XYZ file of C-alpha atoms in Angstrom:
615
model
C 26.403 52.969 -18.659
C 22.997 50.833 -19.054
C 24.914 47.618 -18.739
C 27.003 49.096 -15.501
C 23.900 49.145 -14.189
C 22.111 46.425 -15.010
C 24.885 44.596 -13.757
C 25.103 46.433 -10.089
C 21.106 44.999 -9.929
C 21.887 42.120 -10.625
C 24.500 41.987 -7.703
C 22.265 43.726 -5.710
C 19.143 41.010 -6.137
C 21.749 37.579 -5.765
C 23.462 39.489 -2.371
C 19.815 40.162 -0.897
C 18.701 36.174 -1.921
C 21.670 34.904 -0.129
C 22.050 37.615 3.081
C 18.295 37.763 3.979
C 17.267 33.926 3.106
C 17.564 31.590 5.713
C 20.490 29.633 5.232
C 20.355 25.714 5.527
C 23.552 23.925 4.998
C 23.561 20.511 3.603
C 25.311 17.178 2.919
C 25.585 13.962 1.908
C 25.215 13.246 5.814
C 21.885 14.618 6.462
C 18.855 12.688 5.777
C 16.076 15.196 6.663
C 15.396 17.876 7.673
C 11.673 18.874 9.274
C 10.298 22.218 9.586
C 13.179 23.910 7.991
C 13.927 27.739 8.491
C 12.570 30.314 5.749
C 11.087 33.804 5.196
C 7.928 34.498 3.766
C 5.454 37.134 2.946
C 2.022 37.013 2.599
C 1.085 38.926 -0.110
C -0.066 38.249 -3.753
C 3.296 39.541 -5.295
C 4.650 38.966 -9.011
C 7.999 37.174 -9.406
C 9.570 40.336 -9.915
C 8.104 41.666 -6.838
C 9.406 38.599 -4.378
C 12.483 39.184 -6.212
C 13.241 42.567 -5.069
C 11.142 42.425 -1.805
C 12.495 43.546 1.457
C 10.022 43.184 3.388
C 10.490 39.208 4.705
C 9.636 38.170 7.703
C 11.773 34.903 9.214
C 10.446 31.507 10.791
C 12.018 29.024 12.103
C 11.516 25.389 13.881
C 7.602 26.267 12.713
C 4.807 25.928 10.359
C 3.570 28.276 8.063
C -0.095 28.835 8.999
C -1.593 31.992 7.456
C -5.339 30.073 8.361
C -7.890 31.734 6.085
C -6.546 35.190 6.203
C -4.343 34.644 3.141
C -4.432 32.813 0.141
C -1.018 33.953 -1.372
C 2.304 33.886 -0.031
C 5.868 33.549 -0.830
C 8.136 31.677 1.136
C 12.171 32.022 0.945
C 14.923 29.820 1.358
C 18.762 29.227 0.874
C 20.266 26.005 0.897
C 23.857 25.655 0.760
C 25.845 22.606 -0.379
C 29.299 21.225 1.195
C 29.629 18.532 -0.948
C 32.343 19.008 -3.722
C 29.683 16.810 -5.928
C 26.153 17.886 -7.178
C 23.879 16.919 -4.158
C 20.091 15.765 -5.005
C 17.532 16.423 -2.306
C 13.573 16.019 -2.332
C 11.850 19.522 -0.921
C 8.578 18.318 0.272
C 5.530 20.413 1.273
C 3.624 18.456 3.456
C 0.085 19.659 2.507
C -1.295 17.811 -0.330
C -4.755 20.207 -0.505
C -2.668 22.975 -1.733
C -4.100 24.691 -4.689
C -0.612 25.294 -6.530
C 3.073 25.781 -5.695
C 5.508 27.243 -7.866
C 9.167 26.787 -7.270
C 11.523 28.793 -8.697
C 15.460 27.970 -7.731
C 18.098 30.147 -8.374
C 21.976 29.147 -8.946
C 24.244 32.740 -9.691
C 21.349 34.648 -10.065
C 19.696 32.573 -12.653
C 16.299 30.757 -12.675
C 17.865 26.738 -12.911
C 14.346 25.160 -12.203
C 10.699 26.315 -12.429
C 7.645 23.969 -11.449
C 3.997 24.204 -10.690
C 2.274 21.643 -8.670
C -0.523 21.430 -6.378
C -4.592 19.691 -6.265
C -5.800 22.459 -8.760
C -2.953 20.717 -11.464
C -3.781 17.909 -13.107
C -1.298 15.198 -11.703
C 0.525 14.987 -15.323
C 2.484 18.079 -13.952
C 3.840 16.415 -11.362
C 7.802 15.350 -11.278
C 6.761 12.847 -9.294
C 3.303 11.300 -9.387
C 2.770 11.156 -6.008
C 0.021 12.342 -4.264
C 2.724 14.434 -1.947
C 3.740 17.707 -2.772
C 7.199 16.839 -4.201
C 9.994 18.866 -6.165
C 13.261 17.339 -6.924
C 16.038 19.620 -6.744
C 19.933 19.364 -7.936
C 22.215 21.930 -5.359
C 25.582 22.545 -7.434
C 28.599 21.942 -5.806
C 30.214 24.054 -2.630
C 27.711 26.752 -3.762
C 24.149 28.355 -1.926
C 21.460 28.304 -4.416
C 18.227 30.200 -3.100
C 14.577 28.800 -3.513
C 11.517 30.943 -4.416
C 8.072 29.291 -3.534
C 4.615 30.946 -4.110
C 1.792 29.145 -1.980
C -1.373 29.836 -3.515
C -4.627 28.291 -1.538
C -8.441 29.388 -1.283
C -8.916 27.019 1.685
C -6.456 28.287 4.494
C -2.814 28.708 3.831
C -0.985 25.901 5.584
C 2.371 25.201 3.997
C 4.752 22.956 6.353
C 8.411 22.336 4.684
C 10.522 19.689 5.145
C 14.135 18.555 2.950
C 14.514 15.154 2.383
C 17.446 12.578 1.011
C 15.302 10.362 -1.670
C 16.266 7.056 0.018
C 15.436 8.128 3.190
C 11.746 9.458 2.129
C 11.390 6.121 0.301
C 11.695 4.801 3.802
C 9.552 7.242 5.868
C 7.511 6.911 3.117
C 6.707 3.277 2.996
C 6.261 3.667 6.557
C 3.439 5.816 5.954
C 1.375 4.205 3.458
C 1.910 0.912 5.430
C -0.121 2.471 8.113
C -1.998 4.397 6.179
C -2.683 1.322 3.836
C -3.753 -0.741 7.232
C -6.180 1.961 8.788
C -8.187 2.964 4.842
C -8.325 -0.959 4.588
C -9.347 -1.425 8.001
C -12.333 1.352 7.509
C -12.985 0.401 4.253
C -13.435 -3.597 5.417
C -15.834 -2.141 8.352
C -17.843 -0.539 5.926
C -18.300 -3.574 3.814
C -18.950 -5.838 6.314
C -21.994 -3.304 7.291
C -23.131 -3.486 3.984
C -22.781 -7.562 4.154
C -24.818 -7.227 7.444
C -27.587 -5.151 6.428
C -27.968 -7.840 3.138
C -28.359 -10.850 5.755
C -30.083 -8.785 8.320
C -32.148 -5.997 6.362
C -31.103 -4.010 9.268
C -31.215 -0.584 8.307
C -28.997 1.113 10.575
C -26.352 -1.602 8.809
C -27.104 0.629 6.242
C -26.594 4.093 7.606
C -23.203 3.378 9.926
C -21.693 1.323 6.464
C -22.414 4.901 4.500
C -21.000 6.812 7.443
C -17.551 4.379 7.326
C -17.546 4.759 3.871
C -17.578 8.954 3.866
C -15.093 8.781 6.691
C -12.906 6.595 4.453
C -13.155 8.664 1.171
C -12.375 11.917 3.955
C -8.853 10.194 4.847
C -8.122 9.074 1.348
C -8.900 12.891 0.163
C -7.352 14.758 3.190
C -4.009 12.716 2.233
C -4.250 13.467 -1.621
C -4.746 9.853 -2.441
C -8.124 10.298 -4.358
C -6.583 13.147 -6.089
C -3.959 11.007 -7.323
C -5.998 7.696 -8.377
C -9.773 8.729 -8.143
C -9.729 12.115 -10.871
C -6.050 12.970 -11.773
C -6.930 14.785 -14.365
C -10.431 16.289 -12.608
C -8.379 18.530 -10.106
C -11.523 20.498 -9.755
C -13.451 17.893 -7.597
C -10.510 17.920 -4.990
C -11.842 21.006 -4.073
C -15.156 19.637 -3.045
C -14.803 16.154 -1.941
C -13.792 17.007 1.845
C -16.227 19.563 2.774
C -18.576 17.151 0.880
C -17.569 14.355 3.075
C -17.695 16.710 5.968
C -21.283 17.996 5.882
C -22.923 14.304 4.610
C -20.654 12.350 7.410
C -22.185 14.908 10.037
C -25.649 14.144 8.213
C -25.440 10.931 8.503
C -25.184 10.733 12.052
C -28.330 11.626 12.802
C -30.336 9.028 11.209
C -27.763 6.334 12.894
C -29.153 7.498 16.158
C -32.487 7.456 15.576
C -32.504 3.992 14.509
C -30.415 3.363 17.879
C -31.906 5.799 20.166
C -34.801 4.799 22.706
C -38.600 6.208 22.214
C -37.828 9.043 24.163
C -38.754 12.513 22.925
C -36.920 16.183 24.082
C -37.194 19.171 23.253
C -34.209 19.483 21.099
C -35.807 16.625 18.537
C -37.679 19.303 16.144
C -34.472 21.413 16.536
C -32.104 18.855 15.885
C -34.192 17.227 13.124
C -34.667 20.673 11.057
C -30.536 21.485 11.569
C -30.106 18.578 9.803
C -32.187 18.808 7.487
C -30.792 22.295 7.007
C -27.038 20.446 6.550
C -28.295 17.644 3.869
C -30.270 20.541 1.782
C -26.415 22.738 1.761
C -24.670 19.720 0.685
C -26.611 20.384 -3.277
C -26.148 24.242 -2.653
C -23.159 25.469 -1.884
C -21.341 24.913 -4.574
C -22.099 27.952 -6.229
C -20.102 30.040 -3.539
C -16.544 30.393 -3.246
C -14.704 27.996 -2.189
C -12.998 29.689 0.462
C -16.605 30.105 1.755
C -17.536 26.694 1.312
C -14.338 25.575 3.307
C -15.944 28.017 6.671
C -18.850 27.073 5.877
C -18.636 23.201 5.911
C -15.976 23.601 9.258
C -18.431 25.527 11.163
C -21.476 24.068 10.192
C -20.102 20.339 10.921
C -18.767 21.386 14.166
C -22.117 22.964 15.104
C -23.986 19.886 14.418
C -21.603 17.330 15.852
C -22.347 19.456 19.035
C -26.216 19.255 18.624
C -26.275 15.562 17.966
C -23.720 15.249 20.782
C -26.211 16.753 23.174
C -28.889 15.089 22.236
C -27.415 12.009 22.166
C -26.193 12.355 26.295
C -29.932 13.616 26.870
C -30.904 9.963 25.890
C -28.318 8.327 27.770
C -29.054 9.989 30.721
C -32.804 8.961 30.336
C -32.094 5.126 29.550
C -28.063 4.386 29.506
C -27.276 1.554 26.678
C -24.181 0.348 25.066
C -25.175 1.058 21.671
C -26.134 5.050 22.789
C -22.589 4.962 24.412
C -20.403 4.144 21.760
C -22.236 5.929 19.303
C -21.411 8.995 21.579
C -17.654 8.057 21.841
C -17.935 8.122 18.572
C -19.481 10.967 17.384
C -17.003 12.949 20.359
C -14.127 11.802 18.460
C -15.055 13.143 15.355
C -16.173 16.526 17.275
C -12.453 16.054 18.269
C -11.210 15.788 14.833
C -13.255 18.672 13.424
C -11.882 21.307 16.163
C -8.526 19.915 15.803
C -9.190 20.617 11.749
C -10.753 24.306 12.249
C -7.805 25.116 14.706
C -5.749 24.170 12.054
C -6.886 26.293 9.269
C -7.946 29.101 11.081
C -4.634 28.911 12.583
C -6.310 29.520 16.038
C -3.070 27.419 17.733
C 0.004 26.857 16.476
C -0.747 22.812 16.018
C 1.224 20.585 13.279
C -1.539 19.575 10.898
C 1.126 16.169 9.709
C 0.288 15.069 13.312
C -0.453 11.552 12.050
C -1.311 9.476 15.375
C -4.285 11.890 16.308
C -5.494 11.402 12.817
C -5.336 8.215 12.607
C -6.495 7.715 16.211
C -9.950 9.629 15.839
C -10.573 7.595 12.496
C -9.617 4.446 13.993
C -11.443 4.965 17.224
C -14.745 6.598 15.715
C -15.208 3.720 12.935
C -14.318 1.142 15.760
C -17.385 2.926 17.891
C -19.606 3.208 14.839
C -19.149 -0.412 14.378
C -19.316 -1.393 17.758
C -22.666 0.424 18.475
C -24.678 -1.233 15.126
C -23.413 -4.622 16.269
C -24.279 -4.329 19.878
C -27.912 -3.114 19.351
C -27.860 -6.505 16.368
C -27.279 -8.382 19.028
C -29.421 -6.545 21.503
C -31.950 -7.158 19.401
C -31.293 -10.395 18.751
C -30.949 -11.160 22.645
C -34.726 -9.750 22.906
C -36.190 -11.689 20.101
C -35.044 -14.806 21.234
C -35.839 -14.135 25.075
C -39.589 -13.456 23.793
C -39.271 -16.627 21.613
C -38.774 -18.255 25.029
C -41.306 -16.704 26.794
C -43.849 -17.880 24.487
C -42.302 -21.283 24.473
C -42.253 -21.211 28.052
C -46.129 -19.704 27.850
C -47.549 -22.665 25.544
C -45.720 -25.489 27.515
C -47.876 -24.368 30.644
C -50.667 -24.494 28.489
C -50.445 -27.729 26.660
C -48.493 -30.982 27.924
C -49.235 -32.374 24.725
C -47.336 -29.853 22.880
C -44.370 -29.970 25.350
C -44.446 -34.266 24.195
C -44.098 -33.391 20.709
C -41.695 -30.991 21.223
C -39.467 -33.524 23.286
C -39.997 -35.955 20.146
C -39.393 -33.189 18.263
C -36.178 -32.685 20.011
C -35.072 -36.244 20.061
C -35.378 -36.483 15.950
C -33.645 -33.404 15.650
C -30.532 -35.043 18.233
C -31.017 -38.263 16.225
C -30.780 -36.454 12.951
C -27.837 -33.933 14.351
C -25.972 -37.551 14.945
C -26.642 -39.314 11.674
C -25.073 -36.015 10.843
C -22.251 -36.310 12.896
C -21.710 -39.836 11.689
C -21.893 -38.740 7.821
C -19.701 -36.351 8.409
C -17.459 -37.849 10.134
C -17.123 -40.649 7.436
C -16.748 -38.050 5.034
C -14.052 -36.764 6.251
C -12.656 -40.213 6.097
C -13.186 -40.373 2.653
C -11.801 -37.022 1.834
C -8.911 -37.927 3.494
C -8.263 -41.056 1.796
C -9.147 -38.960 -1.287
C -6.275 -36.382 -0.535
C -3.793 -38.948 0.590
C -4.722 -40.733 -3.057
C -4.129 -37.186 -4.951
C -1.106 -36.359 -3.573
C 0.058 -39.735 -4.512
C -0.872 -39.048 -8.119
C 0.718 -35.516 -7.581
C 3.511 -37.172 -6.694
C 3.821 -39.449 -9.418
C 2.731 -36.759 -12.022
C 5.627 -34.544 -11.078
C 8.463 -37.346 -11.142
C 10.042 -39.102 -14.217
C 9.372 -42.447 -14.233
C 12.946 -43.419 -16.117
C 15.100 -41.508 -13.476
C 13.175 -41.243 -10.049
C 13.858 -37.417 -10.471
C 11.374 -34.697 -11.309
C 10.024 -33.837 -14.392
C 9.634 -30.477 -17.023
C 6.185 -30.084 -15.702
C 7.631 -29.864 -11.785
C 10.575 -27.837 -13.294
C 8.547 -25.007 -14.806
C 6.715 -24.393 -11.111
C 9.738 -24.426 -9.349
C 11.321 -22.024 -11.808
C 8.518 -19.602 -11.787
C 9.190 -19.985 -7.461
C 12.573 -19.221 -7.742
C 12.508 -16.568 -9.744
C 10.191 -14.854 -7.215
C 12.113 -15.570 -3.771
C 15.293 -14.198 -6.039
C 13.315 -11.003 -6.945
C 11.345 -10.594 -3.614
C 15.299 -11.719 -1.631
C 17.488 -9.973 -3.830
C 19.663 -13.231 -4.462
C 21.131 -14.665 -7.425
C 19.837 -17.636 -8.867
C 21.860 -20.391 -10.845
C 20.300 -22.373 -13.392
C 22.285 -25.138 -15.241
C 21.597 -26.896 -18.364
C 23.303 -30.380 -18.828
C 22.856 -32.486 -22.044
C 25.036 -36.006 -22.565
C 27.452 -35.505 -25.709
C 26.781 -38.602 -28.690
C 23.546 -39.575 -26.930
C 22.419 -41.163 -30.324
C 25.566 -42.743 -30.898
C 24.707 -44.998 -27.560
C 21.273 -45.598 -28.354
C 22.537 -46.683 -32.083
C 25.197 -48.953 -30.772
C 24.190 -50.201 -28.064
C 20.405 -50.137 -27.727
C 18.065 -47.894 -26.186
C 18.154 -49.981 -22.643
C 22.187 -48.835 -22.716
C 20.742 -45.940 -23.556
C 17.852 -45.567 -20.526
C 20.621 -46.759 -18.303
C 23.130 -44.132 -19.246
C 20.323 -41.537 -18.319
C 19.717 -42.826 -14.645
C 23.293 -43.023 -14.234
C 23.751 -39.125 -15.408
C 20.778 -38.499 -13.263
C 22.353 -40.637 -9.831
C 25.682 -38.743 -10.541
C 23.697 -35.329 -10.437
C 21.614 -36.108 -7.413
C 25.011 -36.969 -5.605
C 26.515 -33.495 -5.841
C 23.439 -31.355 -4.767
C 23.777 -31.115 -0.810
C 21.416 -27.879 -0.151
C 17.193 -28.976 0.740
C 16.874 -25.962 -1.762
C 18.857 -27.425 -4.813
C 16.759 -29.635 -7.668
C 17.549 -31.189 -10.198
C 14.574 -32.280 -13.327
C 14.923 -34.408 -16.368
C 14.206 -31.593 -19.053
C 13.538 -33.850 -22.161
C 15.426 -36.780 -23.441
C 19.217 -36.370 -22.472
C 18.711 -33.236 -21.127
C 18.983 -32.048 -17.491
C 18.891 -29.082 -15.844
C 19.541 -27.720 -12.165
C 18.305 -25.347 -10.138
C 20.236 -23.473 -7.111
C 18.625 -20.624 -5.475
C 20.951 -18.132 -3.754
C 24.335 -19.390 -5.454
C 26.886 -16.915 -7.397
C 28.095 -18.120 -11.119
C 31.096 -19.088 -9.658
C 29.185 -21.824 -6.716
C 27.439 -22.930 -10.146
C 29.953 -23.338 -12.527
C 32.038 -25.337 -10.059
C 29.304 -27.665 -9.274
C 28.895 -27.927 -13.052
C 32.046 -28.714 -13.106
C 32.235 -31.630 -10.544
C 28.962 -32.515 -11.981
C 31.064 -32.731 -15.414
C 33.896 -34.549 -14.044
C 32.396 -37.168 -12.476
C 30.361 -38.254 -15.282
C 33.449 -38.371 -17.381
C 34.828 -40.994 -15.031
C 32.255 -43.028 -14.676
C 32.055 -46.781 -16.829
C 29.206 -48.600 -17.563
C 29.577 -52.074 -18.669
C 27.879 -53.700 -21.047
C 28.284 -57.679 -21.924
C 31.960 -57.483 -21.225
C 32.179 -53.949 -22.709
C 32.819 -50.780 -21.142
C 31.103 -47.460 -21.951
C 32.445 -44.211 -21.208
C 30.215 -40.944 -22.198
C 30.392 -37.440 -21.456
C 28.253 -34.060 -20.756
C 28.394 -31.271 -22.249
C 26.968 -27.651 -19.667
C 25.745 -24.646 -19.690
C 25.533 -22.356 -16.952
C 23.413 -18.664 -16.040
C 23.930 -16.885 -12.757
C 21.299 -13.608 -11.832
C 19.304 -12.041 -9.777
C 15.633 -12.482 -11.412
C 14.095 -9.184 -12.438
C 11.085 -10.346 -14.902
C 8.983 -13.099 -13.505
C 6.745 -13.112 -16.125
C 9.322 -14.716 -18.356
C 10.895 -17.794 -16.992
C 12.181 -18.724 -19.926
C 14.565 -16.346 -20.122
C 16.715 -17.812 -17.834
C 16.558 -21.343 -19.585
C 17.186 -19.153 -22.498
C 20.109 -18.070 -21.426
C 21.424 -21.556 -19.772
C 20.384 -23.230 -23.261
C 22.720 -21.039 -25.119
C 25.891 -21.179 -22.843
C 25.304 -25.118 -23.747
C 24.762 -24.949 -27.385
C 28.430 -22.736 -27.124
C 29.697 -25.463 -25.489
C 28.419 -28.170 -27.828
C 30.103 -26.007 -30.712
C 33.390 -26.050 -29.276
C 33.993 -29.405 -28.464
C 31.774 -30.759 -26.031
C 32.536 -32.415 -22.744
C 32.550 -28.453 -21.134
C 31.137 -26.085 -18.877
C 30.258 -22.727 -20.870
C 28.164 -19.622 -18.493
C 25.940 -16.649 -20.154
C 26.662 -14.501 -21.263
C 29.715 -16.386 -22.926
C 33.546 -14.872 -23.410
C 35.536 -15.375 -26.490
């Protein structure tokens, strides 16, 4: 009787899965699938609990965002598969600041995969180690196979779900990081060329807008998971506080910017503004001993409220003397006022707004470092523009004064053109001579890569060209043929009829060669002694081992003649077709090439033999 009814659960728990999850029906045709349809509650339930929970409420076409009013929930979803074969999918959730996810799938009422992930894992736990909330899931054939997840976060509960084919995130994927790679790089250059600035200039507002570029680049690398995944993989504690610690000191940091660009004026607001900041830099080493749900509101408010002060005060000082510097700053720091709303509307879930919204992201970075830069560079050359109007003033000031100073300026002029010529004429004659110079090495290049014997190139040439082969057949994707030629009873020609027969032979076997390669691409190099070898990029083994082949043939019927005596020879080939995988080991493929040869010495010479060799 116990068994009856352990088994009528059972039934009962796998018919609720599949009748109240949201169904999703797959195949090999569909590629992705964005803000899929689920069920979720938002409760802190036990496995068992989810399991045998009625109470799930359905979205669809949406995003879950709880905001900060949760920070467990359990999300529901069946997936059915068409396909007659196993079908692999990728279920991504597109929030990498997620404390932990747990994914449980079930396949006829069985638990067939369980895995945690999240920022507060170390990455180790990962499937994939990917800074991307990833889980790699197997569907069984023409069956529905339900998936469990519980969504645990302190800082707002934001968990959007997508289903991808792996090839097709690959590509979405590279797409991504290629623009994310260009913005962080194009940031991170900004900063450093502030930095470089301040060193030439001792400009200190260099200073302060490189430090602000810099927190706004660690922000995007943390908000995408990125410093998670190669700062502190195994530290996933510090995720937790980098952002709202990149938050509060870029919001800091703004202040001191404008007072180094701001005029002399004084408002009101200054002993206001001045002690909220001071009130934001003094948190930053304090809050840590709250909660971090706390410090999350905390830091969002907070930033917001002070982006608004410097805001204002920064349009009260326009107002009262409009510069370019002021103005961009403010464009600036209204962008990032931009991006913190848009981030508190987020996860307080005030609108229903899709935090993967990656053009306004990138946008307000892009556009706030590009005004932060902008403003320092202006008032540089404001500056600058000032100093050297005032230099002329004074100039201007002591040639009224004094005509004799004005004359030895002029002479000091004219031996400054005369020595700015006898520059120009030194220069210009060393450029002649550097020219020569080149036009002399590449002649010795030239000479140093060619045998001198057979006008073709050498081992040295050989082993570059390899090595550039091999990468435009790995980088390409196309085969590359290498063929190793040595001329059978070399010795037996040098013994009978002297080593000029013998030099002879060589530049024959070397014409002959040179004769059958028609492609720009093709080479072919003396490798030592008798031995030749060819390279063709992009040709199969069977392009190669006919070439070899005419190659082989044609050297068979040739004659040389020698005082009234006529020598026939022969060459024996080896041959090694493939698409180049290791660059870092050339040799392999001469490896290869050298033992198709030796085969072919072995069994009677005067044949073409390919790697790997048949019996």
């Amino acid at each position: 009787m116990t068994f009856a009814w352990r088994v009528l659960f059972c039934l009962f728990f796998f018919t609720s899965l599949c009748s109240f999850a949201s169904n999703i029906t797959l195949n090999k045709d569909v590629k992705q699938l964005q803000n899929i349809p689920f069920e979720y509650i938002g409760k802190p339930l036990t496995l068992t609990q989810a399991e045998a929970a009625t109470q799930w409420q359905p979205i669809s076409n949406q995003i879950l965002n709880l905001g900060m009013s949760e920070t467990v929930a359990w999300i529901r979803v069946s997936v059915a598969n068409q396909e007659t074969l196993e079908l692999p999918i990728m279920l991504s959730v597109d929030n990498p600041l997620l404390d932990k996810v747990s994914v449980y799938q079930y396949h006829n009422n069985e638990i067939v995969l369980f895995k945690e992930i999240g920022d507060a894992l170390p990455l180790k736990n990962r499937q994939i180690k990917n800074e991307s909330l990833l889980i790699k899931l197997t569907l069984p054939p023409q069956s529905t196979s339900t998936l469990l997840l519980r969504i645990e976060n302190e800082a707002g509960l934001r968990a959007p779900l997508s289903i991808w084919q792996s090839d097709e995130y690959l590509k979405y994927k590279s797409k991504f990081n290629l623009l994310y790679g260009l913005l962080a790089g194009f940031i991170l250059s900004l900063a450093l060329t502030c930095f470089v600035l301040f060193g030439f200039s001792r400009k200190h507002y260099f200073t302060l807008s490189g430090a602000v570029l810099l927190t706004l680049w660690f922000l995007l690398i943390y908000l995408y998971g990125f410093g998670y995944r190669y700062f502190h993989p195994s530290l996933p504690s510090l995720q937790q506080l980098a952002i709202p610690s990149m938050l509060l000191v870029t919001c800091y940091l703004f202040k001191p910017l404008f007072e180094q660009l701001k005029s002399t004026l004084k408002t009101p607001l200054d002993k206001v503004h001045t002690w909220f900041n001071r009130l934001i830099f003094i948190s930053i080493f304090v809050i840590w001993a709250l909660p971090t749900s706390v410090i999350i509101i905390y830091s969002l408010l907070s930033s917001l409220l002070i982006m608004l002060m410097h805001i204002t005060v920064i349009i009260i000082n326009i107002k009262h003397k409009r510069s370019q510097p002021l103005s961009a700053l403010l464009v600036g720091a209204i962008i990032y006022c931009a991006f913190l709303v848009y981030i508190n509307i987020v996860v307080f879930s005030i609108f229903d707004f899709d935090s993967r919204n990656l053009p306004f992201m990138f946008g307000s970075f892009l556009i706030c470092a590009l005004s932060l830069s902008f403003a320092t560079i202006k008032h540089f050359l404001i500056e600058r523009d000032a100093q050297v109007a005032a230099q002329h003033a004074k100039i201007a000031q002591s040639e009224a004064q004094d005509q004799l100073l004005q004359e030895r300026l002029e002479l000091q002029e004219q031996a400054r053109l005369d020595l700015e010529a006898n520059i120009e004429e030194r220069t210009f004659e060393l450029q002649v001579t550097l020219r020569e110079l080149e036009e002399k090495n590449r002649e010795l290049e030239q000479l140093n890569m060619e045998d001198p014997l057979t006008q073709i190139k050498n081992r040295r040439y050989f082993d570059k060209k390899l090595i550039m082969d091999l990468r435009r057949s790995r980088r390409e994707q196309t085969p590359l043929s290498l063929i190793m030629l040595d001329i059978d009873h070399f010795k037996l020609i040098n013994d009978n009829y002297g080593h000029l027969i013998g030099d002879q032979t060589i530049r024959a076997v070397a014409d002959i060669i040179k004769s059958h390669l028609k492609r720009p691409l093709d080479e072919v190099a003396r490798y030592g002694g008798e031995e030749f070898v060819v390279l063709l990029p992009n040709t199969q083994l069977p392009g190669a081992l006919e070439i070899a082949e005419k190659i082989r043939v044609a050297i068979m019927d040739s004659i040389i003649t020698v005082a009234n005596s006529q020598i026939t020879f022969t060459i024996s080939a080896g041959v090694y077709s493939a698409i180049a995988e290791d660059i870092n080991n050339p040799a392999f493929f001469t490896d290869c090439a050298d033992k198709a040869l030796y085969h072919a010495k072995q069994t009677g010479r005067n044949r073409v033999v390919s790697f790997p060799i048949v019996d």
